[in-house]
PDB file of C-alpha atoms in Angstrom:
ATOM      1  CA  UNK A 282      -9.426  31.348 -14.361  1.00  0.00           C
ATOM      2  CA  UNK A 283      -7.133  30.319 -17.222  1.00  0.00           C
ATOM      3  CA  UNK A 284      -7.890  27.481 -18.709  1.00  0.00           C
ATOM      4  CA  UNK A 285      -3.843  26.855 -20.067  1.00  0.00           C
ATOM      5  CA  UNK A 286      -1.238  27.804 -17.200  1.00  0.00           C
ATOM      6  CA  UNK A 287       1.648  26.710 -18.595  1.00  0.00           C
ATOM      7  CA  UNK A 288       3.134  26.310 -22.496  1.00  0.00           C
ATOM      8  CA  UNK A 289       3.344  22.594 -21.929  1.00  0.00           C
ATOM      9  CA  UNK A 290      -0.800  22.161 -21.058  1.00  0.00           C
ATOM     10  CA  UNK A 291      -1.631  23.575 -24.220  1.00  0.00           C
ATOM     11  CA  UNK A 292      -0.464  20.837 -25.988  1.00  0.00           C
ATOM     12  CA  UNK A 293      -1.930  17.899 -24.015  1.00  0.00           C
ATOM     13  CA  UNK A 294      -5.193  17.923 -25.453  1.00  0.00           C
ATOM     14  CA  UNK A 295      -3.926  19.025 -28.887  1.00  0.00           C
ATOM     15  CA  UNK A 296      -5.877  16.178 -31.122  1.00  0.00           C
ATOM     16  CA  UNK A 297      -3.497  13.816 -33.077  1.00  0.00           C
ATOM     17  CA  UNK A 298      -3.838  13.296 -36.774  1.00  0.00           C
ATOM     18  CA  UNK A 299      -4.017  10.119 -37.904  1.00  0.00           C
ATOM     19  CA  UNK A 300      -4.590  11.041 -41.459  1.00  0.00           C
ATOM     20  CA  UNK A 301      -2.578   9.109 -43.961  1.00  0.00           C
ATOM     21  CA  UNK A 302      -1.418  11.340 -47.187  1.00  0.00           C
ATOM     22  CA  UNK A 303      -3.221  10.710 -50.540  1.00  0.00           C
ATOM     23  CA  UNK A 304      -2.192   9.524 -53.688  1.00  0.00           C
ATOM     24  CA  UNK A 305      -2.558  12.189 -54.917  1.00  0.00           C
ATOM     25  CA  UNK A 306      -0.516  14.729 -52.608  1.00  0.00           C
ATOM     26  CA  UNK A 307       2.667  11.554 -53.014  1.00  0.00           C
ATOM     27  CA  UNK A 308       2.156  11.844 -56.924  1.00  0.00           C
ATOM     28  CA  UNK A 309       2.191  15.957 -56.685  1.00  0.00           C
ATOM     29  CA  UNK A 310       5.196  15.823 -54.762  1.00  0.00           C
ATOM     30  CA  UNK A 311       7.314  13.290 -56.414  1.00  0.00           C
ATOM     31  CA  UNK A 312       6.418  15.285 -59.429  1.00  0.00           C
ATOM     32  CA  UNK A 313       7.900  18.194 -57.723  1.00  0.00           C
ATOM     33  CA  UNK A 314      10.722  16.276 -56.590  1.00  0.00           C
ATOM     34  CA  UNK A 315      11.564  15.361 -60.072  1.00  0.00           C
ATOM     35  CA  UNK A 316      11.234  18.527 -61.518  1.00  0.00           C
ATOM     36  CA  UNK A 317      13.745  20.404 -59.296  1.00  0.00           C
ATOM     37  CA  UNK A 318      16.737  19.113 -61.388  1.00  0.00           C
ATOM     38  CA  UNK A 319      15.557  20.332 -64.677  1.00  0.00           C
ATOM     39  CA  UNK A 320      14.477  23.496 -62.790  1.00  0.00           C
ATOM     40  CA  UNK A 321      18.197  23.624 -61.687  1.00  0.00           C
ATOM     41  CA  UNK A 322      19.688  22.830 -65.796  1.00  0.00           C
ATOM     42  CA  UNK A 323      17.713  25.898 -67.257  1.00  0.00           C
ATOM     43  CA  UNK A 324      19.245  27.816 -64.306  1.00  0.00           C
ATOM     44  CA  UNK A 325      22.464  26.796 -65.306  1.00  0.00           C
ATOM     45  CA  UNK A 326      22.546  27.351 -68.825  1.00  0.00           C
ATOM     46  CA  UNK A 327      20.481  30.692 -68.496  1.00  0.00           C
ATOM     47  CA  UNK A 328      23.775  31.833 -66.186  1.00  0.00           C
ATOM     48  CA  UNK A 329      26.024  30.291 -69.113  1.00  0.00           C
ATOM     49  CA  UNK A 330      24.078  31.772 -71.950  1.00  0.00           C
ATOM     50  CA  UNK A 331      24.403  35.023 -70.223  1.00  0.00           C
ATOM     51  CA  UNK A 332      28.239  34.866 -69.467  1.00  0.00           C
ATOM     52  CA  UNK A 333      28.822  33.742 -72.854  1.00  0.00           C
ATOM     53  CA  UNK A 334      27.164  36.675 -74.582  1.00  0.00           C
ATOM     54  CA  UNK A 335      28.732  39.315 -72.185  1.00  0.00           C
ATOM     55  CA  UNK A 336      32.350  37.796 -73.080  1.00  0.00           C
ATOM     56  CA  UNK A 337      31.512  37.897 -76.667  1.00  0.00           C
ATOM     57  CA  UNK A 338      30.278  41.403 -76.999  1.00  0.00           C
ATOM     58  CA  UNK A 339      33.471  42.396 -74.880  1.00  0.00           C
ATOM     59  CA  UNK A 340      35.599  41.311 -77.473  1.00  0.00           C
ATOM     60  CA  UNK A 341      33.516  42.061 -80.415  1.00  0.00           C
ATOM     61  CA  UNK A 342      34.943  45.689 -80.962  1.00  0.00           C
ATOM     62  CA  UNK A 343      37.592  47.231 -80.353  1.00  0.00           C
ATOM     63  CA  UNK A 344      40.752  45.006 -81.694  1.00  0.00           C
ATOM     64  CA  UNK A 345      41.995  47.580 -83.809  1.00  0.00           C
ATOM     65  CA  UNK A 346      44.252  50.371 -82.951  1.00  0.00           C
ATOM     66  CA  UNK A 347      42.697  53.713 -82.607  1.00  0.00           C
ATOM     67  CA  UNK A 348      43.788  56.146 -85.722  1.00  0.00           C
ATOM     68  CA  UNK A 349      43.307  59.254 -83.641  1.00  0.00           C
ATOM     69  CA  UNK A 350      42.483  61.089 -80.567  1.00  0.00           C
ATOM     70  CA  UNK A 351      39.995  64.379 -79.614  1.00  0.00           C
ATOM     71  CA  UNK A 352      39.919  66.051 -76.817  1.00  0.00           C
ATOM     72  CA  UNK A 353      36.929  66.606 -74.382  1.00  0.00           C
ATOM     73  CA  UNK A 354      36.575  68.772 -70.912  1.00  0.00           C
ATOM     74  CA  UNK A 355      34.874  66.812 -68.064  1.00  0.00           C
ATOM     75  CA  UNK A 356      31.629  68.778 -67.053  1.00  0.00           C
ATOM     76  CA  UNK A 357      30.274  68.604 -63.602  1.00  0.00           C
ATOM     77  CA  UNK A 358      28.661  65.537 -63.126  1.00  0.00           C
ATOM     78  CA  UNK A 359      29.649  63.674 -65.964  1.00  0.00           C
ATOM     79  CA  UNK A 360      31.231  60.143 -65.498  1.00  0.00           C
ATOM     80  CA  UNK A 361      33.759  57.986 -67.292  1.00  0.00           C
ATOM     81  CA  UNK A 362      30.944  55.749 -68.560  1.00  0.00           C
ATOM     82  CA  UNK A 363      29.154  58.418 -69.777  1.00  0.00           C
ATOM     83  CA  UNK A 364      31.665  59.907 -71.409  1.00  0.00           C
ATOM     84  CA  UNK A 365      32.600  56.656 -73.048  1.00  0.00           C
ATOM     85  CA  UNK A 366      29.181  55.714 -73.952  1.00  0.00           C
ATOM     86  CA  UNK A 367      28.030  58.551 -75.590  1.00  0.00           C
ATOM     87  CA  UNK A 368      31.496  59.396 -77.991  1.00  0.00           C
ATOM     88  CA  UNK A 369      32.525  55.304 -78.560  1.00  0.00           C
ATOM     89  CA  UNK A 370      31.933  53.719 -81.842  1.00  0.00           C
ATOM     90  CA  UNK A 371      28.345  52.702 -82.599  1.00  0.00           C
ATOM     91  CA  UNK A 372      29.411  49.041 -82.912  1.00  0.00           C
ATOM     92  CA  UNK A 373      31.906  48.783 -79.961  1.00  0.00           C
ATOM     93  CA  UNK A 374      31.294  48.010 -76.254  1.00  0.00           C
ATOM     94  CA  UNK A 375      31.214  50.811 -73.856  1.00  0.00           C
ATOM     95  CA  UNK A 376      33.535  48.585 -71.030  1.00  0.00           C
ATOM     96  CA  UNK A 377      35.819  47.636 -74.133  1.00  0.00           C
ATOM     97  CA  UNK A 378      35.793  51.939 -75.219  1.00  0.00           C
ATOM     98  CA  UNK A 379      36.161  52.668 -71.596  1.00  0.00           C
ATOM     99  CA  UNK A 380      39.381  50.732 -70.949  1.00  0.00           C
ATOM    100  CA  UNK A 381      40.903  52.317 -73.499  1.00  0.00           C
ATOM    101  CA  UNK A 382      40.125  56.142 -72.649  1.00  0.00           C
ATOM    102  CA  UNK A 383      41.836  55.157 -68.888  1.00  0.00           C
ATOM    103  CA  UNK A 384      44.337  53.466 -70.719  1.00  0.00           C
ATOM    104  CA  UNK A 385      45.116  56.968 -72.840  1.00  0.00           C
ATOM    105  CA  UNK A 386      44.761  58.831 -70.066  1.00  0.00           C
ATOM    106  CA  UNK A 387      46.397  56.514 -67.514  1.00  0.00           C
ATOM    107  CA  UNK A 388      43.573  56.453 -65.290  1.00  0.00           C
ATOM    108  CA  UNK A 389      43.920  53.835 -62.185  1.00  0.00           C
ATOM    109  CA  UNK A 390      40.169  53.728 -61.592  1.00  0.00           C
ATOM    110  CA  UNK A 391      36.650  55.426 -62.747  1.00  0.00           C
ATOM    111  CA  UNK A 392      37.338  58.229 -60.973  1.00  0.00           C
ATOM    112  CA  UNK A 393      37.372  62.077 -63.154  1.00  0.00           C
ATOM    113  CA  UNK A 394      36.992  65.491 -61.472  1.00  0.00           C
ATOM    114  CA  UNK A 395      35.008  68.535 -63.208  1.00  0.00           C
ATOM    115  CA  UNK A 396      37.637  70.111 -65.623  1.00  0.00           C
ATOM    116  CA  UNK A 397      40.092  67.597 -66.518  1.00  0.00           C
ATOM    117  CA  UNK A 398      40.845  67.327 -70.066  1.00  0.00           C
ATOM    118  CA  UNK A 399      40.499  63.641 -71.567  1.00  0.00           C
ATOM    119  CA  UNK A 400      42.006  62.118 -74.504  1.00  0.00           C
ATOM    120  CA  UNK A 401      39.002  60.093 -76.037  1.00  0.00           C
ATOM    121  CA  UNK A 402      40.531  57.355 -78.922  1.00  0.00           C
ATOM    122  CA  UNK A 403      39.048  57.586 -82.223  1.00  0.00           C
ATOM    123  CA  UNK A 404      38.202  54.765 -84.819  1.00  0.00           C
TER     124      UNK A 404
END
């Protein structure tokens, strides 16, 4: 025979704990407590930090007008980023060298098809 029937017996010998917390568990968790809002600062200006260096380094390069312009054939599989990162200026950023090859081109989007003939901007 089973001892529990029903979902409700099993609990109505369950044993109660009386057991008051220690010091030492309060003190650990205050601690914790206390240490969430510092936790949640770094957070915050680890975000910021980042933001800040990816808006700089979009605006580093790239402020002058280009002084020329060279040709290149889109190979199968290639991509507008990898276009633009591999024939942009050493010291520029590939979104900022990027813009301005769909700007050239007057691209609406990433999108290039095998063939096409792009007009990359030259520093």
């Amino acid at each position: 025979m089973l001892r529990y029937s029903t979902y409700r017996s099993i609990y109505e010998n369950a044993p109660v704990l009386t057991e008051k917390p220690t010091r030492t568990t309060i003190q650990s968790l205050k601690s914790a407590i206390n240490s969430i809002p510092l936790f949640r600062l770094v957070i915050i200006l680890f975000i910021a930090a980042s933001f800040w260096t990816g808006a700089f380094s979009v605006f580093a390069g790239g402020m002058d007008k280009p002084t020329g312009e060279k040709q290149v054939i889109v190979q199968y599989g290639d991509s507008l980023w990898r276009i633009a990162s591999l024939h942009k200026p050493e010291d520029m950023d590939t979104r900022v060298y990027m813009d301005s090859i769909r700007r050239i081109n007057g691209l609406r989007g990433p999108d290039i098809q095998a063939g096409e003939v792009l007009s990359l901007p030259v520093w």
